mmCIF file of C-alpha atoms and ligand atoms in Angstrom:
data_model
loop_
_atom_site.group_PDB
_atom_site.id
_atom_site.type_symbol
_atom_site.label_atom_id
_atom_site.label_comp_id
_atom_site.label_asym_id
_atom_site.label_seq_id
_atom_site.Cartn_x
_atom_site.Cartn_y
_atom_site.Cartn_z
ATOM 1 C CA VAL A 1 76.770 79.885 96.417
ATOM 2 C CA PRO A 2 75.121 79.321 93.009
ATOM 3 C CA ALA A 3 77.574 79.908 90.135
ATOM 4 C CA GLU A 4 75.355 82.595 88.568
ATOM 5 C CA TYR A 5 75.863 84.758 91.681
ATOM 6 C CA LEU A 6 79.605 84.122 91.639
ATOM 7 C CA ASP A 7 79.712 85.048 87.947
ATOM 8 C CA ARG A 8 77.965 88.324 88.753
ATOM 9 C CA ARG A 9 80.463 89.092 91.540
ATOM 10 C CA VAL A 10 83.439 88.236 89.335
ATOM 11 C CA GLY A 11 81.926 90.327 86.541
ATOM 12 C CA ALA A 12 81.586 93.333 88.857
ATOM 13 C CA ALA A 13 85.221 92.920 89.942
ATOM 14 C CA ARG A 14 86.314 92.776 86.283
ATOM 15 C CA GLU A 15 84.584 96.093 85.577
ATOM 16 C CA ARG A 16 86.515 97.719 88.409
ATOM 17 C CA LEU A 17 89.767 96.237 87.112
ATOM 18 C CA ALA A 18 89.166 97.618 83.651
ATOM 19 C CA ALA A 19 88.610 101.046 85.209
ATOM 20 C CA SER A 20 91.928 100.674 87.094
ATOM 21 C CA GLU A 21 93.767 99.847 83.849
ATOM 22 C CA VAL A 22 95.415 96.656 85.049
ATOM 23 C CA ASP A 23 95.628 93.375 83.102
ATOM 24 C CA ALA A 24 95.292 91.182 86.157
ATOM 25 C CA HIS A 25 94.536 91.430 89.864
ATOM 26 C CA LEU A 26 96.262 89.307 92.463
ATOM 27 C CA VAL A 27 93.771 88.624 95.288
ATOM 28 C CA LEU A 28 95.179 87.270 98.557
ATOM 29 C CA HIS A 29 92.748 88.456 101.245
ATOM 30 C CA PRO A 30 90.728 85.344 102.234
ATOM 31 C CA PRO A 31 87.342 87.133 102.607
ATOM 32 C CA ASN A 32 87.772 88.574 99.097
ATOM 33 C CA ILE A 33 88.547 85.082 97.795
ATOM 34 C CA ALA A 34 85.532 83.657 99.630
ATOM 35 C CA TRP A 35 83.230 86.277 98.156
ATOM 36 C CA LEU A 36 84.446 85.748 94.586
ATOM 37 C CA THR A 37 84.564 81.946 94.620
ATOM 38 C CA GLY A 38 82.567 80.572 97.553
ATOM 39 C CA PHE A 39 85.791 78.904 98.793
ATOM 40 C CA ARG A 40 86.220 79.411 102.527
ATOM 41 C CA GLY A 41 89.531 77.676 103.218
ATOM 42 C CA THR A 42 92.246 79.689 104.915
ATOM 43 C CA SER A 43 94.770 79.671 102.097
ATOM 44 C CA ALA A 44 94.393 80.305 98.412
ATOM 45 C CA ALA A 45 95.248 83.012 95.919
ATOM 46 C CA LEU A 46 93.380 84.304 92.900
ATOM 47 C CA ILE A 47 94.522 86.008 89.756
ATOM 48 C CA LEU A 48 91.649 87.669 87.986
ATOM 49 C CA THR A 49 92.051 88.703 84.364
ATOM 50 C CA SER A 50 89.479 89.978 81.907
ATOM 51 C CA ARG A 51 88.931 86.410 80.734
ATOM 52 C CA TRP A 52 90.159 83.946 83.355
ATOM 53 C CA LEU A 53 90.091 83.364 87.066
ATOM 54 C CA TYR A 54 93.220 81.499 88.153
ATOM 55 C CA PHE A 55 92.519 79.743 91.438
ATOM 56 C CA ILE A 56 95.670 78.712 93.283
ATOM 57 C CA THR A 57 95.454 76.484 96.309
ATOM 58 C CA ASP A 58 97.498 73.736 97.932
ATOM 59 C CA PHE A 59 97.031 70.000 98.352
ATOM 60 C CA ARG A 60 95.152 70.430 101.672
ATOM 61 C CA TYR A 61 92.315 72.160 99.847
ATOM 62 C CA SER A 62 92.499 70.735 96.340
ATOM 63 C CA ARG A 63 89.783 68.190 97.168
ATOM 64 C CA ALA A 64 87.440 70.899 98.477
ATOM 65 C CA VAL A 65 88.059 72.894 95.291
ATOM 66 C CA ASP A 66 87.451 69.815 93.119
ATOM 67 C CA CYS A 67 84.135 69.319 94.921
ATOM 68 C CA LEU A 68 83.099 72.913 94.232
ATOM 69 C CA ALA A 69 84.078 72.465 90.578
ATOM 70 C CA ALA A 70 82.194 69.158 90.277
ATOM 71 C CA ALA A 71 79.080 70.715 91.840
ATOM 72 C CA GLY A 72 79.218 73.578 89.323
ATOM 73 C CA GLN A 73 79.861 76.013 92.194
ATOM 74 C CA LEU A 74 82.917 77.832 90.867
ATOM 75 C CA PRO A 75 82.721 80.893 88.644
ATOM 76 C CA SER A 76 82.906 80.319 84.862
ATOM 77 C CA ASN A 77 86.352 80.235 83.269
ATOM 78 C CA THR A 78 88.128 79.215 86.458
ATOM 79 C CA LYS A 79 91.484 77.450 86.093
ATOM 80 C CA VAL A 80 92.647 75.635 89.211
ATOM 81 C CA PHE A 81 96.386 75.466 90.012
ATOM 82 C CA VAL A 82 97.695 73.379 92.887
ATOM 83 C CA ALA A 83 100.760 75.027 94.442
ATOM 84 C CA GLU A 84 103.483 72.363 94.545
ATOM 85 C CA ARG A 85 106.238 74.138 96.449
ATOM 86 C CA SER A 86 105.047 77.583 97.481
ATOM 87 C CA TYR A 87 102.178 79.916 96.759
ATOM 88 C CA GLU A 88 104.604 82.554 95.548
ATOM 89 C CA GLU A 89 106.052 80.303 92.847
ATOM 90 C CA ALA A 90 102.609 79.113 91.766
ATOM 91 C CA ILE A 91 101.381 82.707 91.577
ATOM 92 C CA VAL A 92 104.352 83.709 89.439
ATOM 93 C CA SER A 93 103.803 80.860 86.979
ATOM 94 C CA ALA A 94 100.075 81.594 86.811
ATOM 95 C CA LEU A 95 100.822 85.282 86.161
ATOM 96 C CA ARG A 96 103.091 84.342 83.254
ATOM 97 C CA GLU A 97 100.289 82.472 81.489
ATOM 98 C CA PRO A 98 98.207 85.491 80.518
ATOM 99 C CA GLY A 99 101.398 87.566 80.181
ATOM 100 C CA ALA A 100 100.041 90.401 82.314
ATOM 101 C CA ALA A 101 102.170 93.566 82.242
ATOM 102 C CA ARG A 102 100.285 95.563 84.882
ATOM 103 C CA VAL A 103 99.186 93.504 87.876
ATOM 104 C CA GLY A 104 96.971 95.051 90.535
ATOM 105 C CA ILE A 105 97.696 94.104 94.132
ATOM 106 C CA GLU A 106 95.657 94.638 97.283
ATOM 107 C CA ALA A 107 97.513 97.536 98.896
ATOM 108 C CA ASP A 108 95.857 96.781 102.239
ATOM 109 C CA HIS A 109 96.822 93.116 102.324
ATOM 110 C CA LEU A 110 100.171 92.425 100.619
ATOM 111 C CA PRO A 111 103.018 92.627 103.167
ATOM 112 C CA VAL A 112 106.080 94.594 102.062
ATOM 113 C CA ARG A 113 108.414 91.574 102.164
ATOM 114 C CA ARG A 114 106.150 89.520 99.889
ATOM 115 C CA PHE A 115 105.669 92.518 97.604
ATOM 116 C CA GLN A 116 109.459 92.902 97.231
ATOM 117 C CA TRP A 117 109.864 89.199 96.518
ATOM 118 C CA PHE A 118 107.294 89.374 93.711
ATOM 119 C CA GLN A 119 108.910 92.487 92.327
ATOM 120 C CA ASN A 120 112.366 90.857 92.256
ATOM 121 C CA VAL A 121 111.174 87.628 90.686
ATOM 122 C CA LEU A 122 108.835 89.196 88.128
ATOM 123 C CA GLY A 123 111.446 91.751 87.063
ATOM 124 C CA THR A 124 110.872 94.977 85.193
ATOM 125 C CA SER A 125 108.528 93.508 82.574
ATOM 126 C CA VAL A 126 105.715 93.359 85.163
ATOM 127 C CA GLU A 127 104.503 96.416 87.032
ATOM 128 C CA LEU A 128 102.811 95.792 90.393
ATOM 129 C CA VAL A 129 100.077 98.389 90.893
ATOM 130 C CA PRO A 130 98.754 98.958 94.450
ATOM 131 C CA LEU A 131 94.957 99.157 94.279
ATOM 132 C CA PRO A 132 92.426 100.600 96.747
ATOM 133 C CA PRO A 133 90.017 98.082 98.337
ATOM 134 C CA LEU A 134 87.998 97.433 95.155
ATOM 135 C CA ILE A 135 86.568 94.066 96.122
ATOM 136 C CA GLU A 136 85.831 95.166 99.688
ATOM 137 C CA ARG A 137 83.683 97.986 98.293
ATOM 138 C CA LEU A 138 81.798 95.560 96.074
ATOM 139 C CA ARG A 139 81.302 93.233 99.042
ATOM 140 C CA ALA A 140 79.524 96.029 100.906
ATOM 141 C CA ILE A 141 76.426 95.481 98.750
ATOM 142 C CA LYS A 142 74.811 92.185 99.610
ATOM 143 C CA ASP A 143 73.130 90.194 96.843
ATOM 144 C CA ALA A 144 69.958 88.126 97.252
ATOM 145 C CA VAL A 145 71.847 85.067 98.538
ATOM 146 C CA GLU A 146 73.612 87.146 101.176
ATOM 147 C CA GLN A 147 70.486 89.049 102.201
ATOM 148 C CA GLN A 148 68.741 85.739 102.800
ATOM 149 C CA ILE A 149 71.622 84.597 105.034
ATOM 150 C CA TYR A 150 71.416 87.921 106.891
ATOM 151 C CA ARG A 151 67.730 87.613 107.669
ATOM 152 C CA GLU A 152 68.252 84.137 109.046
ATOM 153 C CA ALA A 153 71.408 85.027 111.007
ATOM 154 C CA ALA A 154 69.850 88.113 112.569
ATOM 155 C CA ALA A 155 66.717 86.215 113.617
ATOM 156 C CA ARG A 156 68.917 83.594 115.274
ATOM 157 C CA LEU A 157 70.971 86.266 117.038
ATOM 158 C CA ALA A 158 67.816 87.968 118.309
ATOM 159 C CA GLY A 159 66.768 84.561 119.676
ATOM 160 C CA VAL A 160 70.001 84.383 121.679
ATOM 161 C CA ALA A 161 69.558 87.978 122.893
ATOM 162 C CA ALA A 162 66.073 87.159 124.185
ATOM 163 C CA GLN A 163 67.659 84.818 126.729
ATOM 164 C CA LEU A 164 70.120 87.338 128.224
ATOM 165 C CA PRO A 165 68.152 87.767 131.500
ATOM 166 C CA ARG A 166 68.473 84.017 132.137
ATOM 167 C CA TRP A 167 72.267 84.215 132.202
ATOM 168 C CA ALA A 168 73.026 87.719 133.402
ATOM 169 C CA ARG A 169 71.832 87.660 137.015
ATOM 170 C CA LEU A 170 72.893 89.117 140.342
ATOM 171 C CA GLY A 171 76.081 87.442 141.601
ATOM 172 C CA ARG A 172 77.150 85.842 138.343
ATOM 173 C CA LEU A 173 80.607 86.619 136.966
ATOM 174 C CA GLU A 174 81.094 88.511 133.713
ATOM 175 C CA ARG A 175 83.112 85.575 132.421
ATOM 176 C CA GLU A 176 80.351 83.064 133.219
ATOM 177 C CA VAL A 177 77.766 85.161 131.411
ATOM 178 C CA ALA A 178 80.054 85.494 128.377
ATOM 179 C CA ALA A 179 80.546 81.706 128.326
ATOM 180 C CA ASP A 180 76.766 81.172 128.417
ATOM 181 C CA ILE A 181 76.322 83.518 125.480
ATOM 182 C CA ASP A 182 79.051 81.765 123.471
ATOM 183 C CA TYR A 183 77.513 78.368 124.206
ATOM 184 C CA ALA A 184 74.075 79.601 123.156
ATOM 185 C CA LEU A 185 75.514 80.973 119.899
ATOM 186 C CA LYS A 186 76.694 77.463 119.003
ATOM 187 C CA GLY A 187 73.339 76.038 119.994
ATOM 188 C CA ALA A 188 71.602 78.580 117.750
ATOM 189 C CA GLY A 189 73.546 77.317 114.735
ATOM 190 C CA PHE A 190 76.385 79.829 114.593
ATOM 191 C CA GLU A 191 79.760 78.483 113.482
ATOM 192 C CA ARG A 192 81.536 80.536 116.118
ATOM 193 C CA PRO A 193 81.340 83.877 117.909
ATOM 194 C CA ALA A 194 82.150 86.705 115.481
ATOM 195 C CA PHE A 195 84.483 88.328 118.072
ATOM 196 C CA GLU A 196 85.242 88.011 121.748
ATOM 197 C CA THR A 197 81.954 88.442 123.615
ATOM 198 C CA ILE A 198 81.806 91.545 125.803
ATOM 199 C CA VAL A 199 80.087 91.454 129.187
ATOM 200 C CA ALA A 200 81.072 94.680 130.952
ATOM 201 C CA SER A 201 79.493 95.427 134.325
ATOM 202 C CA GLY A 202 79.644 98.325 136.769
ATOM 203 C CA PRO A 203 82.725 100.512 136.214
ATOM 204 C CA ASN A 204 83.888 98.178 133.392
ATOM 205 C CA SER A 205 80.870 99.247 131.334
ATOM 206 C CA ALA A 206 82.451 102.690 130.890
ATOM 207 C CA TYR A 207 85.052 101.113 128.568
ATOM 208 C CA PRO A 208 83.672 100.218 125.106
ATOM 209 C CA HIS A 209 86.125 97.315 124.627
ATOM 210 C CA SER A 210 86.268 95.867 128.123
ATOM 211 C CA ARG A 211 86.973 92.107 128.246
ATOM 212 C CA PRO A 212 84.980 89.818 130.568
ATOM 213 C CA THR A 213 86.547 89.604 134.029
ATOM 214 C CA GLU A 214 85.917 87.724 137.272
ATOM 215 C CA ARG A 215 83.740 90.589 138.487
ATOM 216 C CA ALA A 216 80.342 89.527 139.880
ATOM 217 C CA LEU A 217 77.217 91.390 138.799
ATOM 218 C CA THR A 218 76.152 93.663 141.661
ATOM 219 C CA ALA A 219 72.863 95.445 142.395
ATOM 220 C CA GLY A 220 72.732 98.798 140.613
ATOM 221 C CA ASP A 221 75.280 97.771 137.966
ATOM 222 C CA PRO A 222 74.932 98.767 134.360
ATOM 223 C CA VAL A 223 75.879 95.798 132.131
ATOM 224 C CA VAL A 224 76.840 96.127 128.451
ATOM 225 C CA LEU A 225 76.444 92.843 126.565
ATOM 226 C CA ASP A 226 77.909 92.848 123.051
ATOM 227 C CA PHE A 227 78.119 89.626 121.063
ATOM 228 C CA GLY A 228 77.802 88.223 117.582
ATOM 229 C CA GLY A 229 78.055 85.083 115.551
ATOM 230 C CA VAL A 230 79.187 83.818 112.175
ATOM 231 C CA TYR A 231 76.419 82.156 110.185
ATOM 232 C CA GLY A 232 76.984 80.788 106.688
ATOM 233 C CA GLY A 233 80.270 82.709 106.754
ATOM 234 C CA TYR A 234 78.594 86.051 107.592
ATOM 235 C CA CYS A 235 78.912 88.071 110.802
ATOM 236 C CA VAL A 236 76.061 89.535 112.821
ATOM 237 C CA ASP A 237 76.600 91.744 115.850
ATOM 238 C CA LEU A 238 74.286 92.998 118.613
ATOM 239 C CA THR A 239 74.543 94.951 121.871
ATOM 240 C CA ARG A 240 72.039 95.437 124.657
ATOM 241 C CA THR A 241 72.511 97.295 127.915
ATOM 242 C CA ALA A 242 71.035 96.037 131.167
ATOM 243 C CA VAL A 243 70.915 97.088 134.797
ATOM 244 C CA VAL A 244 70.947 94.768 137.785
ATOM 245 C CA ARG A 245 67.744 95.348 139.806
ATOM 246 C CA SER A 246 67.559 99.125 139.345
ATOM 247 C CA ALA A 247 69.153 102.061 137.580
ATOM 248 C CA SER A 248 69.901 105.518 138.908
ATOM 249 C CA ASP A 249 67.885 108.315 137.313
ATOM 250 C CA ALA A 250 71.039 109.729 135.740
ATOM 251 C CA PHE A 251 71.863 106.373 134.161
ATOM 252 C CA ALA A 252 68.291 105.825 132.940
ATOM 253 C CA ARG A 253 68.367 109.282 131.277
ATOM 254 C CA MET A 254 71.652 108.426 129.573
ATOM 255 C CA ALA A 255 70.171 105.141 128.307
ATOM 256 C CA ASP A 256 67.135 106.999 126.920
ATOM 257 C CA ALA A 257 69.440 109.445 125.125
ATOM 258 C CA VAL A 258 71.425 106.612 123.500
ATOM 259 C CA LEU A 259 68.232 104.914 122.353
ATOM 260 C CA GLU A 260 66.986 108.208 120.912
ATOM 261 C CA ALA A 261 70.333 108.634 119.118
ATOM 262 C CA GLN A 262 70.108 105.130 117.693
ATOM 263 C CA GLN A 263 66.554 105.697 116.426
ATOM 264 C CA ALA A 264 67.590 109.022 114.841
ATOM 265 C CA ALA A 265 70.486 107.347 113.043
ATOM 266 C CA ILE A 266 68.295 104.462 111.815
ATOM 267 C CA ALA A 267 65.700 106.958 110.554
ATOM 268 C CA ARG A 268 68.405 108.740 108.523
ATOM 269 C CA VAL A 269 69.408 105.574 106.604
ATOM 270 C CA ARG A 270 68.412 105.442 102.959
ATOM 271 C CA PRO A 271 70.144 105.046 99.600
ATOM 272 C CA GLY A 272 72.017 108.156 98.490
ATOM 273 C CA VAL A 273 72.702 109.428 102.026
ATOM 274 C CA ARG A 274 76.314 109.823 103.171
ATOM 275 C CA ALA A 275 77.503 107.559 105.981
ATOM 276 C CA SER A 276 78.631 110.668 107.863
ATOM 277 C CA ALA A 277 75.049 111.978 107.844
ATOM 278 C CA VAL A 278 73.868 108.847 109.682
ATOM 279 C CA ASP A 279 76.727 109.260 112.146
ATOM 280 C CA ALA A 280 75.864 112.931 112.639
ATOM 281 C CA ALA A 281 72.210 112.079 113.345
ATOM 282 C CA ALA A 282 73.291 109.997 116.359
ATOM 283 C CA ARG A 283 76.004 112.436 117.437
ATOM 284 C CA ASP A 284 73.661 115.452 117.349
ATOM 285 C CA VAL A 285 71.122 113.760 119.645
ATOM 286 C CA LEU A 286 73.812 112.844 122.167
ATOM 287 C CA ALA A 287 75.313 116.339 122.022
ATOM 288 C CA ALA A 288 71.867 117.822 122.688
ATOM 289 C CA HIS A 289 71.731 115.722 125.860
ATOM 290 C CA GLY A 290 75.184 116.931 126.909
ATOM 291 C CA LEU A 291 76.729 113.575 125.984
ATOM 292 C CA GLY A 292 78.755 114.641 122.934
ATOM 293 C CA GLU A 293 82.051 113.941 124.711
ATOM 294 C CA ALA A 294 80.759 110.626 126.062
ATOM 295 C CA PHE A 295 80.372 109.109 122.554
ATOM 296 C CA GLY A 296 83.905 108.339 121.438
ATOM 297 C CA HIS A 297 83.522 105.829 118.603
ATOM 298 C CA ALA A 298 81.907 105.604 115.182
ATOM 299 C CA THR A 299 78.152 105.002 114.929
ATOM 300 C CA GLY A 300 78.534 101.745 113.033
ATOM 301 C CA HIS A 301 80.462 99.449 110.735
ATOM 302 C CA GLY A 302 79.690 97.298 107.751
ATOM 303 C CA LEU A 303 79.087 93.590 108.339
ATOM 304 C CA GLY A 304 79.776 90.682 106.044
ATOM 305 C CA LEU A 305 82.393 87.989 105.728
ATOM 306 C CA GLU A 306 84.311 90.169 108.197
ATOM 307 C CA VAL A 307 82.898 91.735 111.335
ATOM 308 C CA HIS A 308 84.243 95.178 110.454
ATOM 309 C CA GLU A 309 84.024 96.032 106.796
ATOM 310 C CA HIS A 310 82.811 98.702 104.387
ATOM 311 C CA PRO A 311 80.987 100.986 104.850
ATOM 312 C CA ARG A 312 82.187 102.602 108.055
ATOM 313 C CA ILE A 313 79.393 104.719 109.536
ATOM 314 C CA GLY A 314 81.371 107.581 111.017
ATOM 315 C CA ARG A 315 82.882 110.948 110.302
ATOM 316 C CA PRO A 316 84.762 111.148 106.967
ATOM 317 C CA THR A 317 88.141 109.407 107.254
ATOM 318 C CA MET A 318 91.594 111.003 107.072
ATOM 319 C CA ASP A 319 91.524 110.478 103.272
ATOM 320 C CA GLY A 320 88.106 112.127 103.070
ATOM 321 C CA GLU A 321 86.315 108.833 102.462
ATOM 322 C CA ASP A 322 82.607 109.115 103.211
ATOM 323 C CA PRO A 323 80.633 106.364 101.463
ATOM 324 C CA LEU A 324 77.229 106.924 99.902
ATOM 325 C CA LEU A 325 74.730 104.400 101.215
ATOM 326 C CA GLU A 326 73.344 101.983 98.649
ATOM 327 C CA ALA A 327 70.502 99.485 98.766
ATOM 328 C CA GLY A 328 71.797 96.094 99.891
ATOM 329 C CA MET A 329 74.387 97.388 102.357
ATOM 330 C CA VAL A 330 74.362 95.790 105.810
ATOM 331 C CA PHE A 331 75.887 97.578 108.786
ATOM 332 C CA THR A 332 75.479 98.178 112.500
ATOM 333 C CA ILE A 333 74.030 101.248 114.195
ATOM 334 C CA GLU A 334 75.585 101.326 117.651
ATOM 335 C CA PRO A 335 75.856 104.668 119.381
ATOM 336 C CA GLY A 336 76.988 104.640 122.996
ATOM 337 C CA ALA A 337 77.792 106.880 125.915
ATOM 338 C CA TYR A 338 80.524 106.175 128.441
ATOM 339 C CA VAL A 339 80.929 108.227 131.593
ATOM 340 C CA ALA A 340 83.377 107.307 134.363
ATOM 341 C CA GLY A 341 81.495 106.999 137.641
ATOM 342 C CA LEU A 342 78.160 106.482 135.895
ATOM 343 C CA GLY A 343 78.913 103.613 133.503
ATOM 344 C CA GLY A 344 78.323 102.886 129.865
ATOM 345 C CA VAL A 345 75.401 102.336 127.516
ATOM 346 C CA ARG A 346 75.533 100.959 123.997
ATOM 347 C CA ILE A 347 72.642 99.800 121.836
ATOM 348 C CA GLU A 348 73.529 98.027 118.618
ATOM 349 C CA ASP A 349 71.388 96.631 115.832
ATOM 350 C CA ASP A 350 72.089 95.401 112.326
ATOM 351 C CA VAL A 351 70.321 97.091 109.427
ATOM 352 C CA LEU A 352 69.917 96.321 105.745
ATOM 353 C CA VAL A 353 69.546 99.349 103.478
ATOM 354 C CA GLY A 354 66.293 98.923 101.569
ATOM 355 C CA PRO A 355 65.047 101.125 98.712
ATOM 356 C CA ALA A 356 63.082 103.377 101.116
ATOM 357 C CA GLY A 357 65.113 103.154 104.299
ATOM 358 C CA ALA A 358 66.597 100.893 106.951
ATOM 359 C CA ASP A 359 65.286 97.401 107.433
ATOM 360 C CA VAL A 360 66.253 96.544 111.026
ATOM 361 C CA LEU A 361 67.301 92.895 110.941
ATOM 362 C CA THR A 362 67.813 92.329 114.670
ATOM 363 C CA ASP A 363 64.239 92.702 115.826
ATOM 364 C CA ILE A 364 64.144 92.599 119.630
ATOM 365 C CA PRO A 365 63.329 95.258 122.287
ATOM 366 C CA ARG A 366 66.088 97.885 122.637
ATOM 367 C CA GLY A 367 65.390 99.533 125.979
ATOM 368 C CA LEU A 368 67.286 98.887 129.225
ATOM 369 C CA LEU A 369 66.961 95.256 130.275
ATOM 370 C CA MET A 370 66.145 94.712 133.952
ATOM 371 C CA LEU A 371 68.121 91.882 135.491
ATOM 372 C CA GLY A 372 67.159 90.102 138.672
ATOM 373 C CA ALA A 373 68.487 87.416 140.963
HETATM 374 ZN ZN1 LIG B 401 78.971 94.677 118.745
HETATM 375 ZN ZN1 LIG B 402 79.617 96.338 116.207
#
């Protein structure tokens, strides 16, 4: 990631810190570290102050960090510390350098035991301040570098989806089809699947999170195929629903209703709209078709360095959180309907919020796929 983009991300994080009235922020969540620095190793810690970015890593990664530094691909004013004994001790000595009195921590990511250790060692002169997910909220808005990755990743994922009828055929096992999809993801340039591929046939399709089994695809089966990949560090995610040979009228009507719900939700996307309004657009269509009870999950989720991130496209949360959509956000729109005895339908695409509305990144037909022998 070019340093100018990293500097902009770090600058945005600093503004949020100033608003939270802390002198420093300890960042431990790897996707937050990756977004701020471009470093994608599994262990590191950051301390962000108004002036410096302390980058703490260990000997396994110090070479990778040196390479980033030499290539001019670290944010400005970064000081690299190599943890000699433990991350905790290195973090404490780095925190003492700027003499921070109020240190923000990621409330969602610092385990209680580690929190208590820091508190004991730092003593009463340092106050640890639990912060809401500040960096996660910034990550929700993709910059030009990320949007470029998204267009490429989504085109590659659509290319994999186009081949589904080759793999999902009468008599093949769910597990075999899932393995074909995973293999094709690698072949299409993805680093790895973004989550465990779902191939749910017949009665299994009525469960949104069914795992692939030894069940063979049978004539008349609905089949939900949900898969995604990680490309350039970023997750894409897509679902199509198929039927083997033929669908019952009742199932075909349900599939039409889900597609209508998805289109209504996509049409509602634009900057300034609440996430819950997009969710409601899908939910209202399904309710009008008598499928309100059959849709038991949120309409979508943010995508990025993690497969589920901000913004969540659903009803307002317990804490009343209901994000306003902003240009540059990337998330899924994936309504579904699940009825025991009839099966399940889910249709999922990835959208980028543009200035005037949704830009659907995963461009491939959405209707029921017909599978043959
Ligand atoms: Zn999915
Ligand atoms: Zn999804």
